Tab-separated table of C-alpha atoms in Angstrom:
chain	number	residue	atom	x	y	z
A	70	UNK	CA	-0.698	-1.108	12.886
A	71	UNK	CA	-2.821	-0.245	10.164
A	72	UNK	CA	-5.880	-2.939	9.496
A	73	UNK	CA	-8.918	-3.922	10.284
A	74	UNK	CA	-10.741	-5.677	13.362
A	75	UNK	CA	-14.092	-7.019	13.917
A	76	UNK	CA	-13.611	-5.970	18.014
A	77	UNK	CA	-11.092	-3.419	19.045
A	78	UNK	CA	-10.386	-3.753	23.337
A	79	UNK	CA	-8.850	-1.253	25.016
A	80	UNK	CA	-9.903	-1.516	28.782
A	81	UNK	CA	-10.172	-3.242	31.890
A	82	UNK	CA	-12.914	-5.659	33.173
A	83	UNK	CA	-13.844	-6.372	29.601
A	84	UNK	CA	-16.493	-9.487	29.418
A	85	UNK	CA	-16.450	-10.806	25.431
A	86	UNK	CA	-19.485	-13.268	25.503
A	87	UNK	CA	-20.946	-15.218	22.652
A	88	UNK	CA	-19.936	-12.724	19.444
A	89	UNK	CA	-19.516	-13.977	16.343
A	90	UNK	CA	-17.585	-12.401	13.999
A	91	UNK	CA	-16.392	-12.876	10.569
A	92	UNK	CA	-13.612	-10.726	8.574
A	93	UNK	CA	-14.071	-11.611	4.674
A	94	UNK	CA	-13.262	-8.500	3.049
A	95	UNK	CA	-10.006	-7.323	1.670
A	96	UNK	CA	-7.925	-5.121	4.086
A	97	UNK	CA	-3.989	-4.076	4.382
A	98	UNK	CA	-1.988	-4.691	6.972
A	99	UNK	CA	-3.092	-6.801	9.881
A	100	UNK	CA	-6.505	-8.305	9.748
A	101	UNK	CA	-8.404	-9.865	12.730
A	102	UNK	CA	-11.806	-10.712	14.163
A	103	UNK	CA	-10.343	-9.472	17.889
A	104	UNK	CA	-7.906	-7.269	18.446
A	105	UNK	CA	-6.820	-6.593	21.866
A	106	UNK	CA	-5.153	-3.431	22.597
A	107	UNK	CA	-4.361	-2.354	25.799
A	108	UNK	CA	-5.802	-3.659	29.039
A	109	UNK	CA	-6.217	-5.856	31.835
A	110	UNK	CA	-9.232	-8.409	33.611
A	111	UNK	CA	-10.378	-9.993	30.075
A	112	UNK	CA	-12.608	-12.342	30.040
A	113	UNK	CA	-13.486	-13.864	26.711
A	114	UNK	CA	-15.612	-17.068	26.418
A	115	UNK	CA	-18.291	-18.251	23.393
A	116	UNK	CA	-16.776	-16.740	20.681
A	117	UNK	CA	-16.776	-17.613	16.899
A	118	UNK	CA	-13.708	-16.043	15.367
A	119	UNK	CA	-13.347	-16.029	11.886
A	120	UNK	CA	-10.912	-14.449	9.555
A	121	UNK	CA	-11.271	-15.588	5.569
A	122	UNK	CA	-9.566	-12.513	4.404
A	123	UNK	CA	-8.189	-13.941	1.066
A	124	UNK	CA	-5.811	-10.827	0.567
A	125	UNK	CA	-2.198	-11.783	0.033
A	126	UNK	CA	0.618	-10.901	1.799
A	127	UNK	CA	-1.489	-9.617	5.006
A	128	UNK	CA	-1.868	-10.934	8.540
A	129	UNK	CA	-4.699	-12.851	8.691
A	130	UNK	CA	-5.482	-13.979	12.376
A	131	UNK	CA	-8.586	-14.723	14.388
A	132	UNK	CA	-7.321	-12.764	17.145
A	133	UNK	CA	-4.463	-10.596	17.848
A	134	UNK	CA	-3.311	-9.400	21.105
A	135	UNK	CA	-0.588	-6.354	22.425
A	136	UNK	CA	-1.345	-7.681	25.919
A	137	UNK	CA	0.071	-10.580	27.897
A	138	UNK	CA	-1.816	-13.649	28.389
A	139	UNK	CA	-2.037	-12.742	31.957
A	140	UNK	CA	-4.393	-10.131	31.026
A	141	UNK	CA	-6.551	-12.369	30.139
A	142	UNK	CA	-8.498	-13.505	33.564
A	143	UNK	CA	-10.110	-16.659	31.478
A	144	UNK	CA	-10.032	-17.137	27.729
A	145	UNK	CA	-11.830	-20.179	26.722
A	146	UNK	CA	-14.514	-21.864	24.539
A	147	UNK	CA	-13.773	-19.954	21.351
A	148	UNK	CA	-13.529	-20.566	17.950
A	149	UNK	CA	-10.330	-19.466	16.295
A	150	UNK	CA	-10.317	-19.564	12.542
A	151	UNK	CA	-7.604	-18.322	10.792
A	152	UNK	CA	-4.936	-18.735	8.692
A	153	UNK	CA	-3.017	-18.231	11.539
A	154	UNK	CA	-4.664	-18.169	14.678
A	155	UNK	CA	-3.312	-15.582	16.619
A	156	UNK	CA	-0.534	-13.417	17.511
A	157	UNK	CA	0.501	-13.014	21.671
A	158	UNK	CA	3.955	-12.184	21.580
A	159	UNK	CA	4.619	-13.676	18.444
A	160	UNK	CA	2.392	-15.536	15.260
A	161	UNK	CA	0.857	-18.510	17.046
A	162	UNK	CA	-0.216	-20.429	13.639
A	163	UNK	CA	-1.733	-23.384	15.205
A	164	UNK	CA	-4.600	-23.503	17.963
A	165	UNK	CA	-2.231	-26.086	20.354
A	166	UNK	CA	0.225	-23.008	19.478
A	167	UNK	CA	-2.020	-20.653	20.654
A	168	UNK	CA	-2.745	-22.628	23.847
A	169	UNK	CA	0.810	-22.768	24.871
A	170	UNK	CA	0.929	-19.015	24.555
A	171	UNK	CA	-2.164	-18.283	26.597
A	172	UNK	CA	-1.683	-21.082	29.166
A	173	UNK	CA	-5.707	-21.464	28.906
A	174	UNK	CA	-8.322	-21.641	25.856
A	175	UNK	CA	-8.007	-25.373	27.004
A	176	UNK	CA	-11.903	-26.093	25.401
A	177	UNK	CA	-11.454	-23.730	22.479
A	178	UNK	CA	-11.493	-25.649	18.902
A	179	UNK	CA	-10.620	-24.162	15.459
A	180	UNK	CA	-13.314	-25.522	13.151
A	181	UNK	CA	-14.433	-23.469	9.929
A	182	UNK	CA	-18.126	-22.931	10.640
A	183	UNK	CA	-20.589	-22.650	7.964
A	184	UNK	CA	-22.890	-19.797	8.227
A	185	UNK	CA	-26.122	-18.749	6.252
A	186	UNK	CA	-24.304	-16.461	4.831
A	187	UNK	CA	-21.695	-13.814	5.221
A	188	UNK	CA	-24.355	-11.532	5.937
A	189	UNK	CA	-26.394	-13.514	8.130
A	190	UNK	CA	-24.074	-15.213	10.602
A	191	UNK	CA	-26.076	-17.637	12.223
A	192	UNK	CA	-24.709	-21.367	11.895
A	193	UNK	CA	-26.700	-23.765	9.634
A	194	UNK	CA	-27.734	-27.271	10.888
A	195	UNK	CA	-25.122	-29.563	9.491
A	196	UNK	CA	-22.421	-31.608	10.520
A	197	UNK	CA	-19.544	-29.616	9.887
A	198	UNK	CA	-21.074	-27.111	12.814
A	199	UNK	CA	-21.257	-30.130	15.466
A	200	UNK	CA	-18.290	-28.821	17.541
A	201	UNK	CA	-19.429	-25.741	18.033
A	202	UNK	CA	-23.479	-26.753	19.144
A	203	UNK	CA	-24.057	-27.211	22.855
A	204	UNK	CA	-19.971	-27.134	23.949
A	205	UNK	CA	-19.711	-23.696	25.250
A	206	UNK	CA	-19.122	-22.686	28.506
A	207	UNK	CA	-22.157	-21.971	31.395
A	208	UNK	CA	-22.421	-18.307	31.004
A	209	UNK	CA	-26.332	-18.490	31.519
A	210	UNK	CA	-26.075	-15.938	34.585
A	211	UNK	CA	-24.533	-13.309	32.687
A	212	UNK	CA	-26.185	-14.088	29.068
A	213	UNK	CA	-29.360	-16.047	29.394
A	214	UNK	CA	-30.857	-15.504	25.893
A	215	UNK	CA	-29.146	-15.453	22.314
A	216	UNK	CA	-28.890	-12.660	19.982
A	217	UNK	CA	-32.209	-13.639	18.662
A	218	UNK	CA	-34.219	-13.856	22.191
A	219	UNK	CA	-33.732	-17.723	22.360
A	220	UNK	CA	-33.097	-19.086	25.754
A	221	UNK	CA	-29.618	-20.270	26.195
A	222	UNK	CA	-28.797	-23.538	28.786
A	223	UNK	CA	-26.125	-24.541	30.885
A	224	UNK	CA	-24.835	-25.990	27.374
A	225	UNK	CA	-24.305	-23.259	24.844
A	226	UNK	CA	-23.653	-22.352	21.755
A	227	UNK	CA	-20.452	-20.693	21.342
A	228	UNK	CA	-21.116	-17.536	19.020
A	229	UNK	CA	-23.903	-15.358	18.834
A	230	UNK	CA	-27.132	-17.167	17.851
A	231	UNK	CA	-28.359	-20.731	19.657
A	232	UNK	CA	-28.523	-23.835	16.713
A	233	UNK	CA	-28.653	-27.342	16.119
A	234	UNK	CA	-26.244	-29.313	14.537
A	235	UNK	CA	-27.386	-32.418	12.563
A	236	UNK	CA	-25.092	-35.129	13.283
């Protein structure tokens, strides 16, 4: 399918931890942050997922995926934000859609995060980021520091960079 993806998978064994990624340009076709080809033994976890494409008449999705859920070994504590929030065997336009489909993604949220800018990705310190500060999952084993060198805890951020939310 013609388009453009932030991530393109195709493999097996595949750990996505703590990207962020934002499509906001104008593209054809589908558009989505991940886009998961072919492949088994995913495991995808801390993700922001963001797809503002504003282009009319295209597939917008925060994730789109060829593969069955049960590719997916464990798929949670992203954030899907979309038009429509994903495609797995059909559109899944709502997150509690997309959770049906998967069977998982059980602590993912869909919350439009507000980022410095869309060239600098990192999440500013206000409210409207408060669902996505400290609710990720305990990946500190595999991904101890941020993007920037900060020390993650047992509480993460989902998405690339550590923050703080102001209440």
């Amino acid at each position: 399918s013609p388009g453009a993806y932030g991530l393109y998978i195709n493999g097996k064994d595949i750990k996505i931890y703590h990207n962020t990624i934002l499509m906001n340009a104008s593209f054809v076709g589908i558009s989505a942050a991940a886009h998961f080809e072919n492949g088994t033994g995913f495991d995808v976890q801390n993700n922001v997922f963001v797809n503002s494409n504003s282009t009319a008449g295209v597939q917008r999705l925060a994730i789109y995926s060829k593969v069955q859920e049960s590719s997916f070994t464990s798929i949670n504590s992203n954030d899907y934000f979309a038009p429509k929030i994903g495609y797995l065997g059909g559109e899944r336009t709502s997150l509690n859609d997309w959770k049906a489909a998967t069977g998982k993604d059980q602590n993912s949220i869909s919350v439009n995060p507000v980022f410095v800018s869309t060239l600098d990705l990192h999440l500013q310190s206000v409210p409207g980021n408060s669902l996505l500060d400290n609710t990720g999952a305990d990946l500190f084993a595999s991904v101890p520091a941020d993007i920037d060198g900060v020390a993650r805890t047992t509480t993460p951020d989902m998405g690339a960079a550590e923050f703080s939310a102001v209440p």
